[in-house]
Short mmCIF file of C-alpha atoms in Angstrom, two decimals:
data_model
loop_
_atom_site.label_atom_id
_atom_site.label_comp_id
_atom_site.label_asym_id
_atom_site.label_seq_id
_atom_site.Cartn_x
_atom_site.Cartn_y
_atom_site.Cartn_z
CA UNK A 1 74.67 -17.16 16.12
CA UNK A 2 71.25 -14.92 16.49
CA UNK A 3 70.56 -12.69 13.10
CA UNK A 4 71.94 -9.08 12.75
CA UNK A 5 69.15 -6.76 14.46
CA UNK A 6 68.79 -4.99 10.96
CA UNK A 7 66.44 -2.29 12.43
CA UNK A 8 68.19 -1.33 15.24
CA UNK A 9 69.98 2.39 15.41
CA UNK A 10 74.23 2.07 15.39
CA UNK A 11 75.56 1.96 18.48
CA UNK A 12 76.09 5.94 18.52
CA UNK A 13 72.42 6.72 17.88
CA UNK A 14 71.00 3.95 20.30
CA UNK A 15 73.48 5.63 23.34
CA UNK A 16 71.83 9.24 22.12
CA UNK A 17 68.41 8.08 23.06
CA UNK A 18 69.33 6.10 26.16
CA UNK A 19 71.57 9.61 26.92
CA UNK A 20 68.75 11.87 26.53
CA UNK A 21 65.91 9.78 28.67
CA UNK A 22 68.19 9.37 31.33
CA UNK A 23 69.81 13.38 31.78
CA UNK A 24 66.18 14.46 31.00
CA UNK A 25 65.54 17.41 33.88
CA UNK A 26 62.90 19.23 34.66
CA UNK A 27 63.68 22.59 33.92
CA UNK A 28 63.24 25.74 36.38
CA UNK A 29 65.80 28.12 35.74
CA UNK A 30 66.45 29.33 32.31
CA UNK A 31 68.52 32.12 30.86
CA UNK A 32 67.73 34.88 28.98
CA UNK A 33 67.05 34.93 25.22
CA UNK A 34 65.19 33.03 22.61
CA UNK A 35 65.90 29.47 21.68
CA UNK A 36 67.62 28.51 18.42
CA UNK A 37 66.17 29.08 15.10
CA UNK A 38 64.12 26.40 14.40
CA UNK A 39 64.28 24.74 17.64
CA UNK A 40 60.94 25.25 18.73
CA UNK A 41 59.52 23.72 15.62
CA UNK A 42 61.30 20.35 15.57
CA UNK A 43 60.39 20.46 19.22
CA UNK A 44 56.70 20.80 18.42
CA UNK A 45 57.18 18.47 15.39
CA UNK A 46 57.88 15.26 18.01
CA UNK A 47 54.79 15.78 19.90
CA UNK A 48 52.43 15.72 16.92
CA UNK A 49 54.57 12.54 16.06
CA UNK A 50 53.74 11.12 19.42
CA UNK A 51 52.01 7.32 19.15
CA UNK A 52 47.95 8.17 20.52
CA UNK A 53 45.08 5.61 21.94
CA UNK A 54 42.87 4.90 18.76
CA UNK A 55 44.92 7.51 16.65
CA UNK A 56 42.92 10.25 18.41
CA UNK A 57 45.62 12.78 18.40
CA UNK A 58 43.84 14.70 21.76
CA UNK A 59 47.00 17.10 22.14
CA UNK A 60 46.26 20.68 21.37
CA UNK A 61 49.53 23.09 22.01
CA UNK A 62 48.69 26.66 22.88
CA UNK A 63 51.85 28.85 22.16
CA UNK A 64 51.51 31.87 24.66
CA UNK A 65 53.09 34.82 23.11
CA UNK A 66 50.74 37.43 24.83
CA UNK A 67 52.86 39.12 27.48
CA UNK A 68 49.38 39.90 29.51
CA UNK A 69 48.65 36.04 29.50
CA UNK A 70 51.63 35.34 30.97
CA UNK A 71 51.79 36.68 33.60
CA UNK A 72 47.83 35.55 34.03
CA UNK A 73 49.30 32.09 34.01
CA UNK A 74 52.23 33.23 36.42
CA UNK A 75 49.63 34.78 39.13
CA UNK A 76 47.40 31.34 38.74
CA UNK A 77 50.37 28.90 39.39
CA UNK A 78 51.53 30.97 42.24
CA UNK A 79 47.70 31.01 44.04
CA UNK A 80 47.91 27.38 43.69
CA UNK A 81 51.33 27.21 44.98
CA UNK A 82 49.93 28.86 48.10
CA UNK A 83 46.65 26.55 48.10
CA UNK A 84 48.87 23.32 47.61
CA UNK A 85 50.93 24.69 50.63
CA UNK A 86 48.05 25.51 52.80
CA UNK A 87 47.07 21.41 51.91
CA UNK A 88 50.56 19.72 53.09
CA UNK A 89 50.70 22.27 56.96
CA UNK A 90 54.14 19.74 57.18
CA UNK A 91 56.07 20.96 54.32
CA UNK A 92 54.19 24.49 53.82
CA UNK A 93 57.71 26.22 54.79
CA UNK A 94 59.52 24.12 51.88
CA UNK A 95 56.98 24.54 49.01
CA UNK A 96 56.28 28.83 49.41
CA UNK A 97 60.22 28.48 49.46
CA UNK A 98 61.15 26.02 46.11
CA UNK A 99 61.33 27.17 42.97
CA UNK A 100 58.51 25.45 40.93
CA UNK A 101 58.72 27.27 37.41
CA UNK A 102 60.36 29.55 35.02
CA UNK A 103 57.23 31.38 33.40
CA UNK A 104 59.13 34.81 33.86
CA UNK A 105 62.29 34.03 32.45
CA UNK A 106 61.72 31.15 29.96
CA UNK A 107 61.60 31.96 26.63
CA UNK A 108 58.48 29.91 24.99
CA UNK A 109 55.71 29.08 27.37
CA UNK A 110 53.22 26.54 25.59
CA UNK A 111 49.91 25.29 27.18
CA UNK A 112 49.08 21.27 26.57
CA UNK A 113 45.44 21.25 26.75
CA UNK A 114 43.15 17.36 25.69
CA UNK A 115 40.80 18.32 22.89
CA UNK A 116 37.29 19.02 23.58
CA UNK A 117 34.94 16.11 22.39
CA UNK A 118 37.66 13.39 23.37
CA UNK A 119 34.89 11.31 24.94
CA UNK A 120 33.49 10.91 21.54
CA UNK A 121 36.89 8.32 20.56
CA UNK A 122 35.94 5.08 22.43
CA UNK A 123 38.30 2.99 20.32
CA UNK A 124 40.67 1.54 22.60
CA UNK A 125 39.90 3.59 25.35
CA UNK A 126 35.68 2.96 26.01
CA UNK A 127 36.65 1.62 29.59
CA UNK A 128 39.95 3.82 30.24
CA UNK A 129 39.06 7.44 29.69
CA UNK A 130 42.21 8.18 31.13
CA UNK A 131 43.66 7.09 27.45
CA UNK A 132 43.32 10.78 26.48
CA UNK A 133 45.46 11.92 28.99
CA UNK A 134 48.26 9.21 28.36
CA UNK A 135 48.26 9.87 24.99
CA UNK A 136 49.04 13.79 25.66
CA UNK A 137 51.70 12.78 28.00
CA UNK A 138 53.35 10.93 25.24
CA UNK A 139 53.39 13.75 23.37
CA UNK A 140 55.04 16.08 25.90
CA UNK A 141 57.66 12.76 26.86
CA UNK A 142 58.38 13.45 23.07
CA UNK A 143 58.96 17.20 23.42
CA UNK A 144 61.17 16.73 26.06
CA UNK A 145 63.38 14.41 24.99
CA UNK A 146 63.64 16.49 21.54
CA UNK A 147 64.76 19.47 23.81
CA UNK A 148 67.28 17.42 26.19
CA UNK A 149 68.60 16.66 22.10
CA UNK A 150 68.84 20.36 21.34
CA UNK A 151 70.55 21.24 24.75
CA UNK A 152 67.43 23.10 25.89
CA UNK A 153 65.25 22.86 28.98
CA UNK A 154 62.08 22.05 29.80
CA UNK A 155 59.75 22.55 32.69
CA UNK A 156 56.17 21.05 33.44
CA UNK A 157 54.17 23.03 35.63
CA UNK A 158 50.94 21.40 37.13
CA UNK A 159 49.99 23.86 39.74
CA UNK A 160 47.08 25.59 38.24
CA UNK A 161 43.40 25.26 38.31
CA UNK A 162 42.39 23.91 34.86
CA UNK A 163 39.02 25.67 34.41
CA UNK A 164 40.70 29.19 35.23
CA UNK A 165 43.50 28.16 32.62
CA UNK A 166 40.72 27.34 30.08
CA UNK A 167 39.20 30.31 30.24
CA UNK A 168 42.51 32.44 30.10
CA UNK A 169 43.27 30.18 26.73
CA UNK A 170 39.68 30.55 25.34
CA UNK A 171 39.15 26.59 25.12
CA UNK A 172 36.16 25.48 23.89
CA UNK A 173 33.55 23.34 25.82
CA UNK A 174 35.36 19.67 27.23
CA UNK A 175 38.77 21.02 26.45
CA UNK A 176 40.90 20.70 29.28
CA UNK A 177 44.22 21.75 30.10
CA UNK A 178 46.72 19.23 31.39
CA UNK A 179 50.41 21.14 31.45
CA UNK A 180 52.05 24.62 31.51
CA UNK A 181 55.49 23.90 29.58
CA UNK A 182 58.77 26.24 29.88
CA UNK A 183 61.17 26.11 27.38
CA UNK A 184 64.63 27.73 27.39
CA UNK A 185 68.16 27.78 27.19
CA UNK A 186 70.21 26.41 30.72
CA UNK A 187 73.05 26.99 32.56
CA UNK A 188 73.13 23.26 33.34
CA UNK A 189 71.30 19.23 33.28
CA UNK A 190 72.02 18.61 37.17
CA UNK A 191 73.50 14.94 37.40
CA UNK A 192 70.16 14.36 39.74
CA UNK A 193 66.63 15.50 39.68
CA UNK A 194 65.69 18.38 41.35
CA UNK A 195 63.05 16.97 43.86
CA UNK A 196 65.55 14.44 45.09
CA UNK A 197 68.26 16.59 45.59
CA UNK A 198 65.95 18.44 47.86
CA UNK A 199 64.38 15.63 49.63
CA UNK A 200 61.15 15.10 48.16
CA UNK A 201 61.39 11.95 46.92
CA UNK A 202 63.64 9.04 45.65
CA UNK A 203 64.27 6.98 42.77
CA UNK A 204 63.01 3.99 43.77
CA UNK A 205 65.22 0.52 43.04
CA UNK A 206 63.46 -0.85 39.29
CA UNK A 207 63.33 -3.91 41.32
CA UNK A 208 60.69 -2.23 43.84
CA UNK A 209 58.40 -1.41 40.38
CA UNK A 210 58.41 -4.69 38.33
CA UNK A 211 56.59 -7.78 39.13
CA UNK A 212 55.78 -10.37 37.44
CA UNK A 213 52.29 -11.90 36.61
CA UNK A 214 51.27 -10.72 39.78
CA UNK A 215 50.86 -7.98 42.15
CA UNK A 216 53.06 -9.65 45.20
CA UNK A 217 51.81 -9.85 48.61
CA UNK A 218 55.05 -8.98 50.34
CA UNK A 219 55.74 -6.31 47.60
CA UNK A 220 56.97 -3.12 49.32
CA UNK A 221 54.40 -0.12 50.33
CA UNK A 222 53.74 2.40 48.31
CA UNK A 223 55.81 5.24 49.81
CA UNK A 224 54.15 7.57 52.38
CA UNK A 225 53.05 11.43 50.67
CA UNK A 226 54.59 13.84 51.54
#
């Protein structure tokens, strides 16, 4: 008989976390009003708990509570909205038409920005810069998983030019911003993602994404862009 797992959660917390990871959304639609008391600062709590390359910590969370910025960030995603459209001529029609964020009706917009001097932390990441980066993303895979717990959505926006974001955000020197969140209450958690539902991808078969100890020569293409 193997030995009792003594660190392992009960079986109702271990379902919780499999529950949240896997009904995780990206969140574009929100309803009106402000989250629940407290909410945002657990939320926040589990991305400065995130695990970081060398222990930098490189996250630095900009809570937008300026009206005026707002909307600056609103008018910069939608210029790149039109730029990104004006780069894919094929789907041009689709993108000016799908709804890519909530800034307007969200209620806490935070900005996820790498901390300036981050090329100063070599440990563990001297040959893979890009350590910075995954480290921030584990800190935002934190905060949304904390808000699928608390019911509430969330929303990653990428479409914005980083230096014009910067500036908006007053970042200093070799800070550089890496995601516009919205975070709100929802009508729903749709059973599928979003960009599936629509056509823009699939979830591809785990079988497709794991090898093993080698990259195999009649492994399947990467899929086509879009």
């Amino acid at each position: 008989m193997s030995e009792e797992n003594v660190h392992a959660f009960d079986a109702a917390a271990r379902e919780a976390v499999y529950h949240a990871i896997h009904t995780r959304r990206d969140s574009r639609e929100f309803l009106t009003g402000p989250l629940p008391e407290g909410a945002l600062e657990r939320i926040l709590e589990t991305a400065h708990a995130a695990p970081s390359v060398g222990y930098m910590q490189p996250w630095r969370l900009i809570r937008i509570t300026a009206p005026e910025l707002r909307q600056r960030l609103i008018e910069l995603v939608e210029a790149e909205r039109r730029a990104t459209a004006a780069a894919l001529p094929s789907r041009a029609a689709e993108l000016l038409e799908l709804k890519i964020h909530g800034l307007a009706s969200c209620a806490e917009v935070i900005v996820v920005a790498l901390m300036d001097q981050c090329e100063k932390h070599i440990f563990g990441k001297r040959l893979l810069p890009e350590m910075a980066l995954a480290s921030a993303a584990c800190a935002i895979q934190n905060m949304w998983l904390a808000a699928r717990a608390e019911g509430i959505g969330l929303g990653w926006v990428s479409f914005f030019e980083p230096h014009a974001v910067a500036q908006l955000c007053a970042m200093p020197e070799g800070a550089k911003p890496v995601a516009i969140l919205c975070l709100g209450r929802v009508a729903e958690f749709p059973a599928r993602p979003v960009l599936e539902t629509l056509g823009w991808g699939r979830r591809l078969p785990l079988a497709e994404v794991i090898f093993e100890n080698q990259w195999p020569a009649d492994a399947r293409p990467t899929p086509t862009a879009y």
